[in-house]
Amino acid sequence: MSIIVDAGGLSCPQPVLMTLNKIKEIKKGEILIKVDTDTSKENVSRAAKSQGWKIADVQENEGGYQLTIKKE
Amino acid sequence: MFKNFFATRWGIIGVGGLIGVLAALLQKLGNPGNMGICVACFERDIAGAIGIHRAAVVQYMRPEIIGFVLGSLVAAYIFKEFRPRTGSAPIVRFVLGVFAMIGSLVFLGCPWRAMLRLAAGDGNAIFALLGLIGGIWIGTLFLKGGYNLGRVQKTYVSAGWLLPLTMLGFLILMLIFPHIEGQGKSGVLFYSLKGPGAMHAHLFISLAVGLAIGFIAQRSRFCTMGAFRDLILFRQVHLLSGVIALVVTAFIVNMIVGQFHPGFARQPVAHTMQIWNFGGMVLSGLAFSLAGGCPGRQLFLAGEGDGDAAVFVLGMIVGAGFAHNFGLASSPKGVGPHGIAAVIIGLTVCLFIGFTMRKRVS
């Protein structure tokens, strides 16, 4: 069960801040991030990659996107 | 998955570079000095055109602003990114828009124009850029402390259309009531006979450039505030590379067409009261960063259905009314009679918003 960051409805930089805080907290593993705009999806992906995390999956749903990021 | 080229490093550099070229050329084609594009100044001119203020030298329905919103709307629809949304503290965004405009008019330019003034050799812009960075830095402290304006809600498609439709209405008004030589009023619209408001490129050139920039800026998320915010907050230079590209290409075009005049005194539509060039932009930078985007970005967001960004835009237009009716706006002679008081009040209001609107959302 991965950790969930629900940034739906929040505009940048909030989704990135929340993701980076979670990355700092757990160091490695899997995080599932909910965002609602393409901008947030791009920004979160960029920030995660800069921390050495991989984008494992991106799902589009009615309310936006669900990103799964991973670090072994 | 379709990759958005404009959101890559080279994409944002290309967009910033193109904006720099187009802005410098717009000045060559008739826009005011070092004001090829100034989002704050142009929204102020729109406020003048519809009579919200009656400063005779700054009244013109700027087609660039209309184009920014409509170009973004077109891009958002083509790439399925039009997402009507609203409800994240609209009244706060309105107030931030008002003070963002007032701060910009104390300096005499928004971040876009600060970059263009720098690219044309106007040394006063250095103080403004330092102020902008200072204001954004204060904003990042609030962001780190949990400041946020809450979540948006999905809304009706028609709600997302309201600002684009308003802009379309402005364009139609301009076509119905075009400027008549020597007349300060045409139908319901006010026009300037002299001053910056009387200087403009041809309507269709301005509109075409506005549409093009609106389109590519929506795709690339170009933002002059985000550029510094992301650098301070995340050590990320993605957006900043676009802004640097803008300055570089505007500088090159200015050199080629003879628009580069280094110095501090007698720069076009500028004053040399450096404390207030700095202070005005601290206020603007803080307001933009609390609202999540520079004035251009707010227009592009409004074009993709963000009703809160639309409210910020309306706040800026109304703020221009306050700025000129209350004597807050500067002129080449220096700050207005109440400009300093307005900056202090504005900073107090922004700090009040920053300190009182924090909540851990995770």
GROMACS .gro file of C-alpha atoms in nm:
model
  434
    1MET     CA    1   0.000   0.000   0.000
    2SER     CA    2   0.163   0.320  -0.113
    3ILE     CA    3   0.150   0.651   0.068
    4ILE     CA    4  -0.100   0.897  -0.075
    5VAL     CA    5  -0.047   1.272  -0.126
    6ASP     CA    6  -0.377   1.432  -0.218
    7ALA     CA    7  -0.296   1.760  -0.393
    8GLY     CA    8  -0.620   1.764  -0.591
    9GLY     CA    9  -0.759   2.115  -0.626
   10LEU     CA   10  -0.441   2.278  -0.506
   11SER     CA   11  -0.241   2.494  -0.742
   12CYS     CA   12   0.134   2.512  -0.769
   13PRO     CA   13   0.358   2.523  -0.578
   14GLN     CA   14   0.146   2.331  -0.323
   15PRO     CA   15   0.151   1.990  -0.500
   16VAL     CA   16   0.530   2.013  -0.541
   17LEU     CA   17   0.582   2.125  -0.181
   18MET     CA   18   0.365   1.841  -0.050
   19THR     CA   19   0.545   1.585  -0.268
   20LEU     CA   20   0.891   1.703  -0.167
   21ASN     CA   21   0.793   1.702   0.201
   22LYS     CA   22   0.676   1.343   0.168
   23ILE     CA   23   0.994   1.246  -0.020
   24LYS     CA   24   1.205   1.396   0.259
   25GLU     CA   25   0.998   1.212   0.517
   26ILE     CA   26   1.008   0.859   0.376
   27LYS     CA   27   1.339   0.873   0.180
   28LYS     CA   28   1.241   0.575  -0.042
   29GLY     CA   29   0.941   0.366  -0.137
   30GLU     CA   30   0.630   0.447  -0.334
   31ILE     CA   31   0.411   0.759  -0.328
   32LEU     CA   32   0.080   0.806  -0.501
   33ILE     CA   33   0.005   1.171  -0.580
   34LYS     CA   34  -0.331   1.310  -0.687
   35VAL     CA   35  -0.328   1.633  -0.888
   36ASP     CA   36  -0.590   1.798  -1.106
   37THR     CA   37  -0.403   1.991  -1.376
   38ASP     CA   38  -0.143   1.909  -1.639
   39THR     CA   39   0.076   2.183  -1.495
   40SER     CA   40   0.079   2.016  -1.153
   41LYS     CA   41   0.146   1.677  -1.316
   42GLU     CA   42   0.449   1.819  -1.501
   43ASN     CA   43   0.578   2.011  -1.199
   44VAL     CA   44   0.548   1.715  -0.962
   45SER     CA   45   0.716   1.484  -1.215
   46ARG     CA   46   1.001   1.729  -1.263
   47ALA     CA   47   1.051   1.773  -0.888
   48ALA     CA   48   1.040   1.397  -0.820
   49LYS     CA   49   1.294   1.323  -1.094
   50SER     CA   50   1.526   1.591  -0.956
   51GLN     CA   51   1.524   1.400  -0.626
   52GLY     CA   52   1.618   1.076  -0.798
   53TRP     CA   53   1.267   0.927  -0.795
   54LYS     CA   54   1.116   0.747  -1.095
   55ILE     CA   55   0.773   0.812  -1.240
   56ALA     CA   56   0.634   0.459  -1.227
   57ASP     CA   57   0.283   0.528  -1.350
   58VAL     CA   58   0.047   0.808  -1.457
   59GLN     CA   59  -0.327   0.745  -1.462
   60GLU     CA   60  -0.574   0.996  -1.599
   61ASN     CA   61  -0.914   1.008  -1.439
   62GLU     CA   62  -1.208   1.244  -1.449
   63GLY     CA   63  -1.076   1.470  -1.177
   64GLY     CA   64  -0.719   1.491  -1.307
   65TYR     CA   65  -0.419   1.261  -1.271
   66GLN     CA   66  -0.282   1.005  -1.033
   67LEU     CA   67   0.096   0.975  -1.038
   68THR     CA   68   0.292   0.694  -0.882
   69ILE     CA   69   0.654   0.773  -0.804
   70LYS     CA   70   0.909   0.522  -0.678
   71LYS     CA   71   1.256   0.503  -0.532
   72GLU     CA   72   1.416   0.168  -0.444
   73MET     CA   73   0.158   0.950  -2.367
   74PHE     CA   74   0.183   1.277  -2.559
   75LYS     CA   75   0.485   1.473  -2.449
   76ASN     CA   76   0.440   1.848  -2.414
   77PHE     CA   77   0.748   1.987  -2.587
   78PHE     CA   78   0.683   2.337  -2.453
   79ALA     CA   79   0.714   2.211  -2.095
   80THR     CA   80   1.070   2.086  -2.160
   81ARG     CA   81   1.381   2.292  -2.089
   82TRP     CA   82   1.423   2.387  -2.457
   83GLY     CA   83   1.052   2.451  -2.485
   84ILE     CA   84   1.046   2.712  -2.208
   85ILE     CA   85   1.366   2.871  -2.338
   86GLY     CA   86   1.213   2.893  -2.686
   87VAL     CA   87   0.894   3.047  -2.550
   88GLY     CA   88   1.078   3.305  -2.338
   89GLY     CA   89   1.306   3.388  -2.629
   90LEU     CA   90   1.016   3.435  -2.867
   91ILE     CA   91   0.831   3.658  -2.619
   92GLY     CA   92   1.146   3.874  -2.590
   93VAL     CA   93   1.169   3.913  -2.967
   94LEU     CA   94   0.799   3.989  -3.012
   95ALA     CA   95   0.792   4.238  -2.724
   96ALA     CA   96   1.090   4.433  -2.856
   97LEU     CA   97   0.937   4.435  -3.204
   98LEU     CA   98   0.599   4.555  -3.072
   99GLN     CA   99   0.780   4.856  -2.931
  100LYS     CA  100   0.939   4.916  -3.272
  101LEU     CA  101   0.591   4.887  -3.427
  102GLY     CA  102   0.443   5.155  -3.205
  103ASN     CA  103   0.402   5.038  -2.845
  104PRO     CA  104   0.540   5.274  -2.575
  105GLY     CA  105   0.908   5.286  -2.477
  106ASN     CA  106   1.036   4.967  -2.312
  107MET     CA  107   0.672   4.862  -2.299
  108GLY     CA  108   0.644   4.620  -2.589
  109ILE     CA  109   0.446   4.413  -2.344
  110CYS     CA  110   0.359   4.513  -1.989
  111VAL     CA  111   0.072   4.318  -1.845
  112ALA     CA  112   0.008   4.562  -1.559
  113CYS     CA  113   0.039   4.874  -1.777
  114PHE     CA  114  -0.184   4.726  -2.045
  115GLU     CA  115  -0.453   4.621  -1.797
  116ARG     CA  116  -0.428   4.975  -1.658
  117ASP     CA  117  -0.481   5.109  -2.011
  118ILE     CA  118  -0.788   4.884  -2.044
  119ALA     CA  119  -0.919   5.026  -1.714
  120GLY     CA  120  -0.873   5.370  -1.872
  121ALA     CA  121  -1.044   5.268  -2.196
  122ILE     CA  122  -1.358   5.166  -2.007
  123GLY     CA  123  -1.344   5.470  -1.778
  124ILE     CA  124  -1.260   5.304  -1.445
  125HIS     CA  125  -1.000   5.578  -1.416
  126ARG     CA  126  -0.976   5.896  -1.621
  127ALA     CA  127  -0.601   5.947  -1.653
  128ALA     CA  128  -0.609   6.085  -2.007
  129VAL     CA  129  -0.267   5.956  -2.112
  130VAL     CA  130  -0.328   5.588  -2.035
  131GLN     CA  131  -0.653   5.489  -2.206
  132TYR     CA  132  -0.642   5.213  -2.468
  133MET     CA  133  -0.810   4.875  -2.506
  134ARG     CA  134  -0.488   4.675  -2.539
  135PRO     CA  135  -0.543   4.383  -2.779
  136GLU     CA  136  -0.236   4.202  -2.640
  137ILE     CA  137  -0.420   4.133  -2.312
  138ILE     CA  138  -0.728   4.010  -2.499
  139GLY     CA  139  -0.501   3.788  -2.709
  140PHE     CA  140  -0.325   3.644  -2.403
  141VAL     CA  141  -0.654   3.514  -2.263
  142LEU     CA  142  -0.801   3.395  -2.593
  143GLY     CA  143  -0.475   3.239  -2.714
  144SER     CA  144  -0.452   3.043  -2.391
  145LEU     CA  145  -0.817   2.937  -2.426
  146VAL     CA  146  -0.751   2.800  -2.777
  147ALA     CA  147  -0.440   2.611  -2.661
  148ALA     CA  148  -0.626   2.472  -2.359
  149TYR     CA  149  -0.906   2.342  -2.582
  150ILE     CA  150  -0.677   2.192  -2.847
  151PHE     CA  151  -0.472   2.007  -2.586
  152LYS     CA  152  -0.771   1.916  -2.368
  153GLU     CA  153  -0.650   2.121  -2.074
  154PHE     CA  154  -0.953   2.346  -2.034
  155ARG     CA  155  -1.059   2.273  -1.677
  156PRO     CA  156  -1.321   2.511  -1.539
  157ARG     CA  157  -1.248   2.556  -1.170
  158THR     CA  158  -1.297   2.813  -0.898
  159GLY     CA  159  -1.356   2.862  -0.528
  160SER     CA  160  -1.006   2.897  -0.386
  161ALA     CA  161  -1.055   3.217  -0.185
  162PRO     CA  162  -1.161   3.446  -0.474
  163ILE     CA  163  -1.198   3.757  -0.254
  164VAL     CA  164  -0.838   3.717  -0.135
  165ARG     CA  165  -0.723   3.688  -0.496
  166PHE     CA  166  -0.916   4.002  -0.584
  167VAL     CA  167  -0.747   4.201  -0.306
  168LEU     CA  168  -0.405   4.060  -0.403
  169GLY     CA  169  -0.475   4.167  -0.762
  170VAL     CA  170  -0.558   4.520  -0.650
  171PHE     CA  171  -0.233   4.558  -0.457
  172ALA     CA  172  -0.024   4.378  -0.719
  173MET     CA  173  -0.138   4.646  -0.963
  174ILE     CA  174  -0.075   4.932  -0.720
  175GLY     CA  175   0.280   4.806  -0.651
  176SER     CA  176   0.344   4.772  -1.023
  177LEU     CA  177   0.223   5.126  -1.092
  178VAL     CA  178   0.449   5.267  -0.820
  179PHE     CA  179   0.743   5.113  -1.008
  180LEU     CA  180   0.579   5.171  -1.348
  181GLY     CA  181   0.579   4.817  -1.476
  182CYS     CA  182   0.504   4.456  -1.396
  183PRO     CA  183   0.775   4.186  -1.388
  184TRP     CA  184   0.744   4.153  -1.767
  185ARG     CA  185   0.821   4.518  -1.818
  186ALA     CA  186   1.096   4.510  -1.555
  187MET     CA  187   1.271   4.248  -1.772
  188LEU     CA  188   1.210   4.449  -2.089
  189ARG     CA  189   1.334   4.770  -1.925
  190LEU     CA  190   1.649   4.587  -1.817
  191ALA     CA  191   1.695   4.451  -2.170
  192ALA     CA  192   1.674   4.808  -2.302
  193GLY     CA  193   1.940   4.940  -2.063
  194ASP     CA  194   1.711   5.103  -1.804
  195GLY     CA  195   1.916   5.069  -1.484
  196ASN     CA  196   1.618   5.156  -1.263
  197ALA     CA  197   1.482   4.812  -1.346
  198ILE     CA  198   1.766   4.656  -1.144
  199PHE     CA  199   1.615   4.797  -0.823
  200ALA     CA  200   1.272   4.676  -0.928
  201LEU     CA  201   1.400   4.325  -0.998
  202LEU     CA  202   1.570   4.316  -0.657
  203GLY     CA  203   1.238   4.424  -0.506
  204LEU     CA  204   1.053   4.159  -0.706
  205ILE     CA  205   1.289   3.888  -0.582
  206GLY     CA  206   1.259   4.022  -0.226
  207GLY     CA  207   0.879   4.015  -0.241
  208ILE     CA  208   0.877   3.663  -0.384
  209TRP     CA  209   1.124   3.553  -0.116
  210ILE     CA  210   0.885   3.676   0.156
  211GLY     CA  211   0.611   3.484  -0.025
  212THR     CA  212   0.816   3.163  -0.016
  213LEU     CA  213   0.856   3.199   0.361
  214PHE     CA  214   0.478   3.200   0.391
  215LEU     CA  215   0.451   2.903   0.153
  216LYS     CA  216   0.700   2.707   0.364
  217GLY     CA  217   0.498   2.800   0.671
  218GLY     CA  218   0.185   2.641   0.531
  219TYR     CA  219   0.023   2.937   0.356
  220ASN     CA  220  -0.229   2.835   0.093
  221LEU     CA  221  -0.564   2.956  -0.033
  222GLY     CA  222  -0.736   2.619  -0.025
  223ARG     CA  223  -0.865   2.380  -0.289
  224VAL     CA  224  -1.058   2.471  -0.601
  225GLN     CA  225  -1.385   2.309  -0.705
  226LYS     CA  226  -1.478   2.196  -1.052
  227THR     CA  227  -1.735   2.431  -1.195
  228TYR     CA  228  -1.950   2.484  -1.503
  229VAL     CA  229  -1.776   2.513  -1.838
  230SER     CA  230  -1.960   2.842  -1.886
  231ALA     CA  231  -1.805   2.977  -1.564
  232GLY     CA  232  -1.460   2.914  -1.708
  233TRP     CA  233  -1.566   3.103  -2.019
  234LEU     CA  234  -1.666   3.424  -1.841
  235LEU     CA  235  -1.331   3.606  -1.854
  236PRO     CA  236  -1.253   3.491  -2.211
  237LEU     CA  237  -1.602   3.612  -2.311
  238THR     CA  238  -1.540   3.944  -2.136
  239MET     CA  239  -1.220   3.981  -2.338
  240LEU     CA  240  -1.407   3.890  -2.657
  241GLY     CA  241  -1.663   4.156  -2.565
  242PHE     CA  242  -1.384   4.412  -2.520
  243LEU     CA  243  -1.250   4.322  -2.864
  244ILE     CA  244  -1.593   4.362  -3.022
  245LEU     CA  245  -1.633   4.702  -2.852
  246MET     CA  246  -1.300   4.803  -2.998
  247LEU     CA  247  -1.409   4.701  -3.348
  248ILE     CA  248  -1.745   4.880  -3.313
  249PHE     CA  249  -1.588   5.192  -3.162
  250PRO     CA  250  -1.243   5.230  -3.319
  251HIS     CA  251  -1.025   5.528  -3.242
  252ILE     CA  252  -1.121   5.837  -3.438
  253GLU     CA  253  -0.828   6.068  -3.512
  254GLY     CA  254  -0.819   6.358  -3.266
  255GLN     CA  255  -1.112   6.228  -3.058
  256GLY     CA  256  -1.069   6.121  -2.694
  257LYS     CA  257  -1.385   5.914  -2.699
  258SER     CA  258  -1.539   5.679  -2.951
  259GLY     CA  259  -1.878   5.541  -2.850
  260VAL     CA  260  -1.834   5.405  -2.500
  261LEU     CA  261  -1.455   5.371  -2.516
  262PHE     CA  262  -1.197   5.627  -2.407
  263TYR     CA  263  -0.878   5.677  -2.608
  264SER     CA  264  -0.560   5.870  -2.530
  265LEU     CA  265  -0.457   6.150  -2.765
  266LYS     CA  266  -0.106   6.166  -2.622
  267GLY     CA  267   0.117   5.975  -2.381
  268PRO     CA  268   0.171   5.600  -2.358
  269GLY     CA  269  -0.199   5.529  -2.419
  270ALA     CA  270  -0.170   5.689  -2.764
  271MET     CA  271   0.125   5.470  -2.859
  272HIS     CA  272   0.041   5.133  -2.998
  273ALA     CA  273   0.111   4.890  -3.276
  274HIS     CA  274  -0.171   4.818  -3.523
  275LEU     CA  275  -0.468   4.648  -3.357
  276PHE     CA  276  -0.435   4.329  -3.562
  277ILE     CA  277  -0.060   4.301  -3.507
  278SER     CA  278  -0.107   4.345  -3.131
  279LEU     CA  279  -0.389   4.093  -3.130
  280ALA     CA  280  -0.194   3.837  -3.334
  281VAL     CA  281   0.110   3.867  -3.107
  282GLY     CA  282  -0.113   3.842  -2.800
  283LEU     CA  283  -0.283   3.528  -2.935
  284ALA     CA  284   0.051   3.367  -3.022
  285ILE     CA  285   0.200   3.441  -2.681
  286GLY     CA  286  -0.118   3.329  -2.504
  287PHE     CA  287  -0.101   2.999  -2.692
  288ILE     CA  288   0.265   2.917  -2.625
  289ALA     CA  289   0.260   3.050  -2.270
  290GLN     CA  290  -0.034   2.826  -2.183
  291ARG     CA  291   0.159   2.526  -2.318
  292SER     CA  292   0.486   2.617  -2.144
  293ARG     CA  293   0.343   2.757  -1.814
  294PHE     CA  294   0.568   3.062  -1.859
  295CYS     CA  295   0.565   3.267  -1.537
  296THR     CA  296   0.794   3.551  -1.434
  297MET     CA  297   0.709   3.512  -1.064
  298GLY     CA  298   0.732   3.132  -1.065
  299ALA     CA  299   1.078   3.167  -1.218
  300PHE     CA  300   1.219   3.319  -0.899
  301ARG     CA  301   0.986   3.135  -0.661
  302ASP     CA  302   1.094   2.794  -0.790
  303LEU     CA  303   1.457   2.898  -0.772
  304ILE     CA  304   1.424   3.010  -0.409
  305LEU     CA  305   1.190   2.733  -0.298
  306PHE     CA  306   1.317   2.431  -0.493
  307ARG     CA  307   1.651   2.541  -0.645
  308GLN     CA  308   1.485   2.479  -0.982
  309VAL     CA  309   1.582   2.688  -1.282
  310HIS     CA  310   1.323   2.558  -1.530
  311LEU     CA  311   1.097   2.866  -1.546
  312LEU     CA  312   1.390   3.099  -1.483
  313SER     CA  313   1.559   2.979  -1.801
  314GLY     CA  314   1.257   3.108  -1.997
  315VAL     CA  315   1.275   3.449  -1.830
  316ILE     CA  316   1.649   3.475  -1.895
  317ALA     CA  317   1.587   3.385  -2.259
  318LEU     CA  318   1.333   3.668  -2.276
  319VAL     CA  319   1.583   3.923  -2.149
  320VAL     CA  320   1.857   3.797  -2.382
  321THR     CA  321   1.649   3.801  -2.701
  322ALA     CA  322   1.484   4.134  -2.617
  323PHE     CA  323   1.834   4.277  -2.559
  324ILE     CA  324   1.957   4.144  -2.895
  325VAL     CA  325   1.657   4.284  -3.084
  326ASN     CA  326   1.690   4.615  -2.898
  327MET     CA  327   2.055   4.637  -3.007
  328ILE     CA  328   1.965   4.559  -3.368
  329VAL     CA  329   1.679   4.809  -3.397
  330GLY     CA  330   1.845   5.082  -3.188
  331GLN     CA  331   1.630   5.058  -2.876
  332PHE     CA  332   1.914   4.999  -2.629
  333HIS     CA  333   1.995   5.312  -2.427
  334PRO     CA  334   2.188   5.236  -2.107
  335GLY     CA  335   2.142   5.471  -1.811
  336PHE     CA  336   1.917   5.572  -1.523
  337ALA     CA  337   1.785   5.920  -1.600
  338ARG     CA  338   1.526   6.003  -1.865
  339GLN     CA  339   1.432   5.645  -1.941
  340PRO     CA  340   1.091   5.614  -2.108
  341VAL     CA  341   0.793   5.592  -1.869
  342ALA     CA  342   1.024   5.551  -1.569
  343HIS     CA  343   1.137   5.740  -1.258
  344THR     CA  344   1.460   5.727  -1.058
  345MET     CA  345   1.326   5.709  -0.700
  346GLN     CA  346   1.500   5.378  -0.641
  347ILE     CA  347   1.359   5.305  -0.295
  348TRP     CA  348   1.012   5.306  -0.448
  349ASN     CA  349   1.114   5.122  -0.763
  350PHE     CA  350   1.229   4.860  -0.515
  351GLY     CA  351   0.939   4.896  -0.269
  352GLY     CA  352   0.666   4.891  -0.533
  353MET     CA  353   0.801   4.567  -0.669
  354VAL     CA  354   0.838   4.409  -0.323
  355LEU     CA  355   0.464   4.463  -0.288
  356SER     CA  356   0.390   4.327  -0.635
  357GLY     CA  357   0.623   4.030  -0.598
  358LEU     CA  358   0.467   3.935  -0.265
  359ALA     CA  359   0.112   3.972  -0.402
  360PHE     CA  360   0.193   3.765  -0.712
  361SER     CA  361   0.356   3.495  -0.508
  362LEU     CA  362   0.067   3.476  -0.260
  363ALA     CA  363  -0.168   3.450  -0.560
  364GLY     CA  364   0.045   3.185  -0.733
  365GLY     CA  365   0.136   3.358  -1.058
  366CYS     CA  366   0.266   3.669  -1.230
  367PRO     CA  367   0.012   3.891  -1.408
  368GLY     CA  368   0.073   3.716  -1.740
  369ARG     CA  369   0.034   3.371  -1.589
  370GLN     CA  370  -0.295   3.480  -1.428
  371LEU     CA  371  -0.427   3.572  -1.775
  372PHE     CA  372  -0.315   3.236  -1.919
  373LEU     CA  373  -0.472   3.049  -1.626
  374ALA     CA  374  -0.795   3.244  -1.672
  375GLY     CA  375  -0.788   3.133  -2.037
  376GLU     CA  376  -0.772   2.767  -1.935
  377GLY     CA  377  -1.076   2.801  -1.709
  378ASP     CA  378  -0.931   2.912  -1.376
  379GLY     CA  379  -1.198   3.140  -1.233
  380ASP     CA  380  -0.981   3.243  -0.939
  381ALA     CA  381  -0.710   3.370  -1.172
  382ALA     CA  382  -0.986   3.557  -1.356
  383VAL     CA  383  -1.085   3.726  -1.029
  384PHE     CA  384  -0.720   3.825  -0.976
  385VAL     CA  385  -0.720   3.984  -1.323
  386LEU     CA  386  -1.036   4.180  -1.240
  387GLY     CA  387  -0.868   4.286  -0.913
  388MET     CA  388  -0.575   4.422  -1.110
  389ILE     CA  389  -0.803   4.620  -1.343
  390VAL     CA  390  -0.993   4.767  -1.048
  391GLY     CA  391  -0.660   4.829  -0.872
  392ALA     CA  392  -0.557   5.045  -1.168
  393GLY     CA  393  -0.867   5.253  -1.101
  394PHE     CA  394  -0.762   5.308  -0.739
  395ALA     CA  395  -0.403   5.375  -0.845
  396HIS     CA  396  -0.496   5.660  -1.079
  397ASN     CA  397  -0.803   5.799  -0.899
  398PHE     CA  398  -0.623   5.815  -0.563
  399GLY     CA  399  -0.290   5.946  -0.690
  400LEU     CA  400  -0.101   5.627  -0.612
  401ALA     CA  401   0.054   5.568  -0.954
  402SER     CA  402   0.396   5.711  -1.029
  403SER     CA  403   0.488   5.925  -1.328
  404PRO     CA  404   0.826   6.007  -1.485
  405LYS     CA  405   0.846   6.287  -1.223
  406GLY     CA  406   0.841   6.036  -0.938
  407VAL     CA  407   0.596   5.863  -0.709
  408GLY     CA  408   0.237   5.985  -0.682
  409PRO     CA  409   0.121   6.191  -0.381
  410HIS     CA  410  -0.012   5.884  -0.200
  411GLY     CA  411   0.199   5.613  -0.361
  412ILE     CA  412   0.422   5.556  -0.059
  413ALA     CA  413   0.126   5.523   0.177
  414ALA     CA  414  -0.033   5.275  -0.064
  415VAL     CA  415   0.279   5.056  -0.073
  416ILE     CA  416   0.290   5.045   0.308
  417ILE     CA  417  -0.082   4.964   0.332
  418GLY     CA  418  -0.045   4.704   0.057
  419LEU     CA  419   0.245   4.532   0.230
  420THR     CA  420   0.049   4.530   0.557
  421VAL     CA  421  -0.250   4.370   0.385
  422CYS     CA  422  -0.029   4.108   0.215
  423LEU     CA  423   0.139   4.023   0.545
  424PHE     CA  424  -0.204   3.996   0.709
  425ILE     CA  425  -0.310   3.752   0.436
  426GLY     CA  426   0.016   3.557   0.457
  427PHE     CA  427   0.013   3.521   0.835
  428THR     CA  428  -0.354   3.440   0.878
  429MET     CA  429  -0.418   3.199   0.591
  430ARG     CA  430  -0.214   2.895   0.675
  431LYS     CA  431  -0.327   2.542   0.713
  432ARG     CA  432  -0.146   2.215   0.671
  433VAL     CA  433  -0.339   2.045   0.394
  434SER     CA  434  -0.171   1.703   0.391
   0.00000   0.00000   0.00000
